[in-house]
Amino acid sequence: MAASASRRVRHRARAAPRARSAEDWWWDRLAPSGSGYHLLQSDSMLLVLSEPGSARSRAQRRATRRAPRQPPPGPRAAAKPKPKPKARLRPEPAAAPEPADGLDAGWGDRIPLEILVQIFRLLVAADGPMPFLGRAARVCRRWQEAASQPALWHTVTLSPPLASRPANGRVKAEKKLLASLEWLMPSRFSQLQRLTLIHWKSQVHPVLKLVGESCPRLTFLKLSGCHGVTADALVMVAKACCQLHSLDLQHSMVESTAVVSFLEEAGPRMRKLWLTYSSQTTAILSALLGSCCPQLQVLEVSTDINRNSIPLQLPVEALQKGCPQLQVLRLLNLMWLPKPPGRGAAPGPGFPSLEELCLASSTCNFVSNEVLDRLLHGSPNLRLLDLRGCARVTPAGLQDLPCQELEQLHLGLYGTSDRLTLAKEGSPLLTQKWCRTLRELDLSGQGFSEKDLEQALAAFLSTPGGLHPALCSLNLRGTRVTPSTVSSVISSCPGLLYLNLESCRCLPRGLKRAYRGLEEVQWCLEQLLTSPSPS
């Protein structure tokens, strides 16, 4: 027994070092983790262990990690360890075959530059060059070369990113953007045609100077919400950009002297002009009346948020002589008075090329049948007539107009019918004259009777030649139209896509709303045909 006990003691003595070696081997297999845990990987399992306690000091663990890894003692130590796959690593993809020259240029370089530019051109036409071209230039060198083509930079809008911040922030943002434009314009904007500046407060003059130096093909310039626009800057742009023919200054603080100086320089080639009415507008109109812009085709004058209480006196006949090529005239929400022609004065030459006249206003204005005749007596090619808010114009006055192919007629009254006596008859005079060509008709708020509206809309039931009417938009909001009249006009106009029946007192409940699209309009027809007639 003593011998066996001695053998057990010797066996334990030999086994103790083996156990320590195995423990050291497990600690050698630990990998530190930033979350306070360690990954332990063996031949057959992957374990997650918590951070070791204080039994082992930091120095010992650091020395253990630096020491070379040893296989565990035992019978497996003699055998050659098998190579183990790396944990959580994806297999490397097979190498692609190299081209004949030994270099793989990548799929981006294999696309011809012309095709890539054409693809970019389609995207720019839909969403504009910014910010797409700036982002595309960061993809690769080929994309940068394609995005740098000046042919893609035809239309650009520039607005400082901190327009709503305090004054100091706006100035810094404008200076930062100006620094970028100093190297961007010479290399990108050589073929720029349309430029819009929005909310520039302090750096308008340097930007316009860069435009004059780098954009010789500029044709359209818009300044919206800009301050500090000087006469020198506008004249400089007019001299440098010989193709500039359109100027939009709406909602910008520009002195009338600056605009007049610009028109004196670029007036003979000007085609389009947009202005915001102020006390200085009279000086600009005086320049137009003096034939400084004989080729002007579009003239729009609108009001700002702060309405000017001083009405504008417009000499109609003088404007016809100064701008004989005018095609579009818009006086939007503007309080204006036609200047009396004087006793025995001959009628003006009219606007023979006028196609659109918009005198829409949200308040009562002074447009009457006599004023309308002075404006349109020589305009046989008129296509759009917008008289919303012009309650003094009657159907009899519209019938005398020389235009025979009117396509859009807007006579809606919004908020003015309660203070005026409206005509109850005469709507058939409008539809009988233009039922063949009218595409949009707006009679909202008018006081025509049920019978008068029935006769007016009956003109669309039978058109000359047996063709379907061209009517696609009808606004009868707040009128006395009846269900039978609405059913007849829907049935006779298969192309009707918009129908407004809001606040129509003669219609049943549930149908007094706006219908958009062919399906909704046809649903309205079904409901009108199946619903009982109101008592």
Short mmCIF file of C-alpha atoms in Angstrom, two decimals, residues 380-384 403-409 430-441 459-460 462-464 467-473:
data_model
loop_
_atom_site.label_atom_id
_atom_site.label_comp_id
_atom_site.label_asym_id
_atom_site.label_seq_id
_atom_site.Cartn_x
_atom_site.Cartn_y
_atom_site.Cartn_z
CA PRO A 380 -57.33 88.18 -83.01
CA ASN A 381 -54.84 85.50 -81.86
CA LEU A 382 -55.72 85.57 -78.16
CA ARG A 383 -55.66 82.09 -76.57
CA LEU A 384 -55.82 82.76 -72.80
CA CYS A 403 -60.57 86.55 -80.91
CA GLN A 404 -62.36 83.48 -82.31
CA GLU A 405 -60.21 80.62 -80.97
CA LEU A 406 -60.02 81.25 -77.24
CA GLU A 407 -58.82 78.16 -75.34
CA GLN A 408 -58.82 79.30 -71.70
CA LEU A 409 -61.38 81.64 -70.13
CA LEU A 430 -69.63 82.85 -74.02
CA THR A 431 -70.03 79.14 -74.68
CA GLN A 432 -71.79 79.54 -78.01
CA LYS A 433 -68.89 81.59 -79.32
CA TRP A 434 -66.02 79.42 -78.07
CA CYS A 435 -67.55 75.97 -77.47
CA ARG A 436 -65.39 74.49 -80.24
CA THR A 437 -62.02 75.67 -78.87
CA LEU A 438 -62.50 76.12 -75.11
CA ARG A 439 -60.36 73.74 -73.06
CA GLU A 440 -60.69 75.45 -69.66
CA LEU A 441 -63.70 77.39 -68.38
CA ALA A 459 -73.58 74.42 -76.22
CA PHE A 460 -71.13 71.58 -75.53
CA SER A 462 -73.41 69.51 -80.17
CA THR A 463 -70.29 70.99 -81.66
CA PRO A 464 -69.77 71.86 -85.33
CA LEU A 467 -66.52 66.39 -83.00
CA HIS A 468 -66.23 65.99 -79.26
CA PRO A 469 -65.72 69.23 -77.32
CA ALA A 470 -62.18 70.07 -76.29
CA LEU A 471 -63.27 70.98 -72.75
CA CYS A 472 -61.07 69.30 -70.12
CA SER A 473 -61.45 71.64 -67.09
#
